[in-house]
mmCIF file of C-alpha atoms in Angstrom:
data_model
loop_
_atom_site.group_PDB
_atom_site.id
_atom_site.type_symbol
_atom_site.label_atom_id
_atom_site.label_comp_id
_atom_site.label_asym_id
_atom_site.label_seq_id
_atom_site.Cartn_x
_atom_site.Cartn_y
_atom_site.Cartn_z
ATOM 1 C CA UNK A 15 47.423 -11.748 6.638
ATOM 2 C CA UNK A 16 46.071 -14.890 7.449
ATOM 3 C CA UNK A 17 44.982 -17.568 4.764
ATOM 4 C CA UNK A 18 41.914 -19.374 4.634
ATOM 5 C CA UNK A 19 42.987 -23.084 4.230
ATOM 6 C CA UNK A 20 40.603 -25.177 1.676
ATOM 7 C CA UNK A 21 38.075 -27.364 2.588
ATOM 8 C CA UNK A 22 37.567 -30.913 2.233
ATOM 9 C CA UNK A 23 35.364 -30.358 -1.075
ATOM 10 C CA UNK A 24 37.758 -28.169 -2.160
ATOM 11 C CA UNK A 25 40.978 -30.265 -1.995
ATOM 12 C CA UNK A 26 39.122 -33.564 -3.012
ATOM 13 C CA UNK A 27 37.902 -31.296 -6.100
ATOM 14 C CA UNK A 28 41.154 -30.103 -6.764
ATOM 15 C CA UNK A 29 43.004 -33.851 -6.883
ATOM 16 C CA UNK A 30 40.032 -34.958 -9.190
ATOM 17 C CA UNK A 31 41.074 -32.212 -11.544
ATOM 18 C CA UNK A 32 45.009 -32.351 -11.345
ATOM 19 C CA UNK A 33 44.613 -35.925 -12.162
ATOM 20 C CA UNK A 34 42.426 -35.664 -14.659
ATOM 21 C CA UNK A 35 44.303 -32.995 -16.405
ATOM 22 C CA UNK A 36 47.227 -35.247 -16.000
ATOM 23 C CA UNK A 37 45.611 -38.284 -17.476
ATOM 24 C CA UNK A 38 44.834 -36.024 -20.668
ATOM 25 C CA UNK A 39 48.136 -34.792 -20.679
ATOM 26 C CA UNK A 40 49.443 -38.077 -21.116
ATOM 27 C CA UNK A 41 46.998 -39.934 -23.182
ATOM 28 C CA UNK A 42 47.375 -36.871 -26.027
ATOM 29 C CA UNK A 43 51.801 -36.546 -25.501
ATOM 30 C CA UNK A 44 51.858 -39.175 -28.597
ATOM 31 C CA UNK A 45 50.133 -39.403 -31.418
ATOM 32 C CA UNK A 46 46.569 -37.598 -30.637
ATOM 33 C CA UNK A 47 43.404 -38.204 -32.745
ATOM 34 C CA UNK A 48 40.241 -36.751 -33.082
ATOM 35 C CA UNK A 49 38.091 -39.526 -30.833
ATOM 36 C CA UNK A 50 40.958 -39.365 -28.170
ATOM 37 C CA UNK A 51 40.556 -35.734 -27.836
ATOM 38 C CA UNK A 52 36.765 -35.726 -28.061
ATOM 39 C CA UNK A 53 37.033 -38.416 -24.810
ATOM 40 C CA UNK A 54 39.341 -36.587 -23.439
ATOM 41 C CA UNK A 55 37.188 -33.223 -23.092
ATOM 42 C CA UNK A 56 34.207 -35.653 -21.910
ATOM 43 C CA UNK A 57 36.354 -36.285 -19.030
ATOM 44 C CA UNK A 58 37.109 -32.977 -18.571
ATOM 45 C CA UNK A 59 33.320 -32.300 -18.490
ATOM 46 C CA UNK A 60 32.422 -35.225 -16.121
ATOM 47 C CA UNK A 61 35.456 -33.872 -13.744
ATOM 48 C CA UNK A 62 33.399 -30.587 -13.499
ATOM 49 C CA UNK A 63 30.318 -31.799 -12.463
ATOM 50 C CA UNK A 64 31.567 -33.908 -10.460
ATOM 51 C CA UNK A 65 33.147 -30.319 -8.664
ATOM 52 C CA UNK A 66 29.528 -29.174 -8.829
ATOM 53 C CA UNK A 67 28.285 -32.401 -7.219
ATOM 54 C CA UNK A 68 30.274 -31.883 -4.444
ATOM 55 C CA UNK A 69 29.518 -28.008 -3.808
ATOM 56 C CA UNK A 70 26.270 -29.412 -2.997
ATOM 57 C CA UNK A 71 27.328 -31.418 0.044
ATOM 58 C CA UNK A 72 28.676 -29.957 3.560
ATOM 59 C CA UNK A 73 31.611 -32.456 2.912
ATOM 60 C CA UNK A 74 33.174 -31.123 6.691
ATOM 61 C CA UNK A 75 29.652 -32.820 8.917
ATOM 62 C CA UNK A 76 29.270 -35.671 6.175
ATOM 63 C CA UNK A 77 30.450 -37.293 9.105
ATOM 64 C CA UNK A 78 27.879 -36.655 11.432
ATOM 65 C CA UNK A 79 25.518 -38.368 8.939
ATOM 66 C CA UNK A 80 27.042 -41.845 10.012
ATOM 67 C CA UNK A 81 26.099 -43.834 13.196
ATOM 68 C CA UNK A 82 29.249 -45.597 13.832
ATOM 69 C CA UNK A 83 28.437 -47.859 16.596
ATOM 70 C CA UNK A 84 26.108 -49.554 13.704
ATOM 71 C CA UNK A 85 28.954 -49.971 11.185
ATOM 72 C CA UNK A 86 29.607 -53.119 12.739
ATOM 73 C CA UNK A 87 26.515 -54.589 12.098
ATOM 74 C CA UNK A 88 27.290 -54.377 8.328
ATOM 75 C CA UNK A 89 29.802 -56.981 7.833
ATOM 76 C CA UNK A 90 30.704 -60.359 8.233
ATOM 77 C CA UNK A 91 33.627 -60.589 9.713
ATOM 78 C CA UNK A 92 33.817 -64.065 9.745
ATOM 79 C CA UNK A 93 33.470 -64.625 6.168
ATOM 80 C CA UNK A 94 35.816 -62.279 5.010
ATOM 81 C CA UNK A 95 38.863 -64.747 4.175
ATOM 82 C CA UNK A 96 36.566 -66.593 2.114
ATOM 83 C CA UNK A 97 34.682 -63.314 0.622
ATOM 84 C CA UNK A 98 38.422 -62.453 -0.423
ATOM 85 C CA UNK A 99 39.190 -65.859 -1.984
ATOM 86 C CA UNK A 100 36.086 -65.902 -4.043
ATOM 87 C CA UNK A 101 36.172 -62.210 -4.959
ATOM 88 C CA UNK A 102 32.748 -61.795 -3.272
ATOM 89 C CA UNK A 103 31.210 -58.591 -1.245
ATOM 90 C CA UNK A 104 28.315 -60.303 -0.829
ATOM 91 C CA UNK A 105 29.733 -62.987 2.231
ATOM 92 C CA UNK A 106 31.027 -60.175 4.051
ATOM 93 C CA UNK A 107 28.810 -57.205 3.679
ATOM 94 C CA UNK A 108 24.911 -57.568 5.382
ATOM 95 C CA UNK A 109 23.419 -53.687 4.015
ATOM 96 C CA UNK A 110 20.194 -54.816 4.976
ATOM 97 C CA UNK A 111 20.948 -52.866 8.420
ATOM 98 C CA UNK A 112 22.097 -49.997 7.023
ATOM 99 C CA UNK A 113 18.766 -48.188 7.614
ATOM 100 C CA UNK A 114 20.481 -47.888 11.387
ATOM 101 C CA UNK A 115 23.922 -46.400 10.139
ATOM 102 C CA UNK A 116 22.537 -43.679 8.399
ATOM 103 C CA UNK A 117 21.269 -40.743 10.864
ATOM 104 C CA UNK A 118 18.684 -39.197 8.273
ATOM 105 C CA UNK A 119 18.370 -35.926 9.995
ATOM 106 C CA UNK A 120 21.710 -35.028 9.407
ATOM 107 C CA UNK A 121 21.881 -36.547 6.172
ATOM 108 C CA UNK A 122 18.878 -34.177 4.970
ATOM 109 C CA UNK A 123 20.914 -30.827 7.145
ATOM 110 C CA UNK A 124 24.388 -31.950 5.105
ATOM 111 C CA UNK A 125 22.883 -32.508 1.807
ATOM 112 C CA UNK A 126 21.413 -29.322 -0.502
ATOM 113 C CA UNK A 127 18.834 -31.983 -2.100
ATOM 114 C CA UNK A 128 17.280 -29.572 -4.838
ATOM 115 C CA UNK A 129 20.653 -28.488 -5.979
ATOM 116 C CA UNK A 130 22.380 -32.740 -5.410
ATOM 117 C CA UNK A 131 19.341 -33.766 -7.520
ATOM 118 C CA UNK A 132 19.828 -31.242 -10.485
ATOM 119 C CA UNK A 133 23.860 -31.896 -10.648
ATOM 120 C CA UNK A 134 23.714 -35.884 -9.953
ATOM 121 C CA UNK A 135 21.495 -35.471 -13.512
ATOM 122 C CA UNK A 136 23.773 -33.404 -15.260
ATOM 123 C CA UNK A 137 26.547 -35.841 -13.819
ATOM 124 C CA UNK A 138 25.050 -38.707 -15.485
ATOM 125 C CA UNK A 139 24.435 -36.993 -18.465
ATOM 126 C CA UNK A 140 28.077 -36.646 -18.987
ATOM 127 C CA UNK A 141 28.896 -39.600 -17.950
ATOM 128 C CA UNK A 142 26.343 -41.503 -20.737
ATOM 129 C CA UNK A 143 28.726 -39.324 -23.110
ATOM 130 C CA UNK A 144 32.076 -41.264 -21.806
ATOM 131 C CA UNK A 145 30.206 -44.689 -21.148
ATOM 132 C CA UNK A 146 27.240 -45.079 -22.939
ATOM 133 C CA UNK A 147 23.471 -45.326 -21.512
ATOM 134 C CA UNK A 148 23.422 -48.976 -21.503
ATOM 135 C CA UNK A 149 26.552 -48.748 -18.788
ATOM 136 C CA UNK A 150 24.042 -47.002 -16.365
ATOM 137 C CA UNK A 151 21.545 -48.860 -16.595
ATOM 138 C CA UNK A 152 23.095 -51.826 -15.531
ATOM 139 C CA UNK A 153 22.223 -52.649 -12.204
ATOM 140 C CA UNK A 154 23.751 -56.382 -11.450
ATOM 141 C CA UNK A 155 22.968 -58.873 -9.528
ATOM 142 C CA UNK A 156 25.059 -57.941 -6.329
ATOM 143 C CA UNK A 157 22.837 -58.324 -3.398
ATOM 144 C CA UNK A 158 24.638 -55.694 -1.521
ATOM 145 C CA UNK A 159 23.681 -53.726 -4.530
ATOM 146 C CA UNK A 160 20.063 -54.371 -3.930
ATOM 147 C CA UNK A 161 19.618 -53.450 -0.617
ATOM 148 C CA UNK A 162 21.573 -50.482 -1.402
ATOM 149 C CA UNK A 163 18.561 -49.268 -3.709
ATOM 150 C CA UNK A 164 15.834 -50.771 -1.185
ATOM 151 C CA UNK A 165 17.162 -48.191 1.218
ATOM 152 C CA UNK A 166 17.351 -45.460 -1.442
ATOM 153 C CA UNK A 167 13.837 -46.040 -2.417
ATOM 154 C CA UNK A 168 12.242 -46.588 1.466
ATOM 155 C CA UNK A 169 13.754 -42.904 1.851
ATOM 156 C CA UNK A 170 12.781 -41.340 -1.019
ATOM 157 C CA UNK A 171 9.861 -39.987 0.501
ATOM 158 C CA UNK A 172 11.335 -38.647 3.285
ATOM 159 C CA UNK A 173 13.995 -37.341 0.410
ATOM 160 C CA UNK A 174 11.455 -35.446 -0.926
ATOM 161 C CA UNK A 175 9.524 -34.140 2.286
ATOM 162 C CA UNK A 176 13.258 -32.615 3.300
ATOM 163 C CA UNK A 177 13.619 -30.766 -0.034
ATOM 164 C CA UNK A 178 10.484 -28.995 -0.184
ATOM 165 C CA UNK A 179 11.609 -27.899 3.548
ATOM 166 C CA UNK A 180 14.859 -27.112 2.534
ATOM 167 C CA UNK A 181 13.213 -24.528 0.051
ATOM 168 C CA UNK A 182 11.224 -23.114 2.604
ATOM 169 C CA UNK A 183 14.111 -22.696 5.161
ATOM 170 C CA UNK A 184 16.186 -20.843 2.082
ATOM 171 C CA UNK A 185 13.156 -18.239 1.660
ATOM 172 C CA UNK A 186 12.923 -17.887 5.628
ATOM 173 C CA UNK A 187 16.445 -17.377 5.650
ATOM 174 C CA UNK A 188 16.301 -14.652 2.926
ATOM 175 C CA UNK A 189 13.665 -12.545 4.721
ATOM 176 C CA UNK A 190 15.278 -13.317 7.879
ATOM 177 C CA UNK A 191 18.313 -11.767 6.905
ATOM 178 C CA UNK A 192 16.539 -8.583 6.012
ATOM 179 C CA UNK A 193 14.660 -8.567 9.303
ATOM 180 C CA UNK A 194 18.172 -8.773 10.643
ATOM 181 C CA UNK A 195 19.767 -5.693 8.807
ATOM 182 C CA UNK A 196 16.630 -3.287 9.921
ATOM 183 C CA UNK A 197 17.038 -4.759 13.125
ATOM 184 C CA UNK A 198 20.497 -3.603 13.278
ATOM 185 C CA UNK A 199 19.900 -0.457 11.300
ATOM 186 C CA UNK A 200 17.192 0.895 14.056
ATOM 187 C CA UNK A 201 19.247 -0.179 16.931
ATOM 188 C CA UNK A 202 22.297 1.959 15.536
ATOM 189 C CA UNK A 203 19.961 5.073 15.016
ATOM 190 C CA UNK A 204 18.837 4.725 18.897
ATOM 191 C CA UNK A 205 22.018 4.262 20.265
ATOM 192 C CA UNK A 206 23.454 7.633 17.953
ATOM 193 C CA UNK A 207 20.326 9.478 19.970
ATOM 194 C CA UNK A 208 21.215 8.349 23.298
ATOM 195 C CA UNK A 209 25.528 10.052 22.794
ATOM 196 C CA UNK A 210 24.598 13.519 24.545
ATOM 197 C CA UNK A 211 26.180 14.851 27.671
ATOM 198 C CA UNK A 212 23.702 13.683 29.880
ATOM 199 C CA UNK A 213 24.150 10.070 28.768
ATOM 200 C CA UNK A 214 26.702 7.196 29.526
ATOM 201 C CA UNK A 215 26.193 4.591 27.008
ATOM 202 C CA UNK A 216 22.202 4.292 26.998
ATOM 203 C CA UNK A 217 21.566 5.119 30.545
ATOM 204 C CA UNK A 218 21.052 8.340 31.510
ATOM 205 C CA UNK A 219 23.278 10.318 34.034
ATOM 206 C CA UNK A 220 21.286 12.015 36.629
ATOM 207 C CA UNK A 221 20.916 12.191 40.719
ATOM 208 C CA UNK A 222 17.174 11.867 40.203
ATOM 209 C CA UNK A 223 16.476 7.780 40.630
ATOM 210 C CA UNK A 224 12.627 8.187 38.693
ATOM 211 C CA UNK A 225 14.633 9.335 36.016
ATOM 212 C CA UNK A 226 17.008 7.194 35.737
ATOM 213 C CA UNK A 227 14.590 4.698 36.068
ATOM 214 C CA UNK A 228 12.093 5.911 33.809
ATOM 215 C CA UNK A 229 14.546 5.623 30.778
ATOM 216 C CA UNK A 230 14.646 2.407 29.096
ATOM 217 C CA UNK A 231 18.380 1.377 27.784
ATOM 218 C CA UNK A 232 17.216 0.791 24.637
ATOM 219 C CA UNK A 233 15.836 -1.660 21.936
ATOM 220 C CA UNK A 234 17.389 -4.633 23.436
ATOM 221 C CA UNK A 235 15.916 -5.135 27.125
ATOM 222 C CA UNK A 236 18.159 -6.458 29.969
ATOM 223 C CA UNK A 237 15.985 -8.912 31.910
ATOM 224 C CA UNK A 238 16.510 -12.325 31.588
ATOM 225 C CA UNK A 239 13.319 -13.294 29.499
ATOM 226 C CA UNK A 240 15.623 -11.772 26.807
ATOM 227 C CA UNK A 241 18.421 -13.877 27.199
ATOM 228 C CA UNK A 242 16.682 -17.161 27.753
ATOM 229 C CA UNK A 243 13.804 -19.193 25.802
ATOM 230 C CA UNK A 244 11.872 -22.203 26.296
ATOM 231 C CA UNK A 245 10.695 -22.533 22.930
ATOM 232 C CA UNK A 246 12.321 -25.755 21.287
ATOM 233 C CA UNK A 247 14.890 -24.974 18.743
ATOM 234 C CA UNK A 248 13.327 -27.285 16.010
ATOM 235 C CA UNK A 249 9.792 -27.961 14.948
ATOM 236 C CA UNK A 250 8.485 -31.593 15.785
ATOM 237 C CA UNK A 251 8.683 -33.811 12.928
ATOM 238 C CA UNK A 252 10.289 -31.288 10.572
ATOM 239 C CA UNK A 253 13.398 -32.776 8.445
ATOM 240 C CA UNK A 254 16.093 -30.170 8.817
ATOM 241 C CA UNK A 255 16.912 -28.476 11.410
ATOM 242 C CA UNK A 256 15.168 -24.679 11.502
ATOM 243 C CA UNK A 257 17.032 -21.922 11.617
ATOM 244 C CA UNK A 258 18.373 -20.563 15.177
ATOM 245 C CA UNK A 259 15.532 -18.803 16.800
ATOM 246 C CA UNK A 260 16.506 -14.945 17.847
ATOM 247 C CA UNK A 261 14.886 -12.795 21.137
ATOM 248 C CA UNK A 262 16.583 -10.447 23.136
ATOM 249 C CA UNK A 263 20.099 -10.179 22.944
ATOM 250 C CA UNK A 264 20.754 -13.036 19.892
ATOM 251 C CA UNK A 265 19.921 -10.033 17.604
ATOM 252 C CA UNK A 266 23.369 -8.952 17.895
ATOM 253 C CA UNK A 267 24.968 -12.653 17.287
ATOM 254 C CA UNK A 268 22.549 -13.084 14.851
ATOM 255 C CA UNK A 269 24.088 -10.627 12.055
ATOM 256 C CA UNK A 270 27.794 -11.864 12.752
ATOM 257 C CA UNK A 271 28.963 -13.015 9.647
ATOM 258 C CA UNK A 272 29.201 -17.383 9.823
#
């Protein structure tokens, strides 16, 4: 039987725990005390919601989000041996381009926003626990660091336009599904009335041609207008991508499991 090998989030999750389990393990082997343990455990919590942080990203098209033929744009090469002497980021990274490395679109389709939102607060939350508030709130003076959070805040509408479409798309995609399943349930109750002796498959057997002809094959038509659409697949200026549109014959593709 053949296994189902873990994904990116998965293995990435797993090495966060093993280590951190480790690191516990070790730190607790001598002489353990009552503030050790209690840090311990903290890390144990931040590990986990870290894991839940991470089930909220497609980790496999995080990828796609990227638009590498702008990475370059983002450093300074030439200033890199002396970024490096002085223990600098600043000389050799320029994120006030990164506006152009980041394909939105596919940030918003990769992303679960609602869900990243809720766990990057319970994240921190934990975190305070290990660190302290004060640690978080520290922003420095890095400029790379600051046009990190100009971009974060010039997209934070968009952010929010994408999650409130995200929600819609899950409740589509609930009564979609259900569509689906009566869709498939009808189509198997025609087909079990069209099995008698004067049938092969859904069309009729029979040496009269108006017949023959007469008889539709069933729920699903055969022209092409059922096979082919000119609708677009996404809705202009939407966020994330809709879901795939069905007609004609996509019914049956449609309930394959994904």
């Amino acid at each position: 039987m053949s296994q189902t090998s873990p994904s990116t989030g998965e293995q990435l999750s797993d090495r966060l725990e093993a280590g951190t389990t480790r690191l516990i393990r070790e730190t607790t082997d001598g002489e353990p005390s009552d503030s050790l343990s209690a840090t311990a455990a903290e890390l144990g919590d931040v590990v986990a919601e870290v894991d839940d942080l991470l089930e909220t990203i497609d980790l496999e098209n995080l990828p796609d989000v990227v638009e590498t033929s702008a990475l370059p744009d983002l450093l300074e090469l030439d200033e890199l041996s002396d970024a490096i002497r002085e223990k600098d980021l600043d000389q050799v990274l320029d994120l006030s381009t990164i506006r152009r490395a980041v394909n939105l679109r596919e940030l918003w389709n990769t992303v679960d926003l609602v869900d990243f939102q809720r766990e990057l607060r319970q994240l921190e939350a934990e975190l305070e626990d290990v660190v302290g508030p004060d640690a978080l709130d520290s922003s420095g003076d890095s400029e790379a660091a600051a046009e990190v959070r100009s971009f974060v805040d010039e997209i934070k509408p968009d952010a929010a336009d994408a999650a409130i479409q995200q929600k819609a798309k899950k409740a589509a995609k609930t009564a979609r599904n259900g569509v689906i399943e009566g869709h498939s349930k009808f189509e198997t109750l025609y087909e079990s009335k069209q099995r008698g002796s004067g049938y092969a498959g859904r069309k009729p057997v029979s040496n009269n041609p108006t017949a023959v002809s007469s008889v539709p094959y069933g729920p699903l038509p055969a022209g092409i207008s059922t096979r082919v659409s000119t609708v677009p697949g996404n809705v202009r200026g939407a966020k994330v991508n809709a879901l795939p549109r069905i007609y004609g014959r996509r019914w049956k593709t449609a309930r394959r499991p994904r």
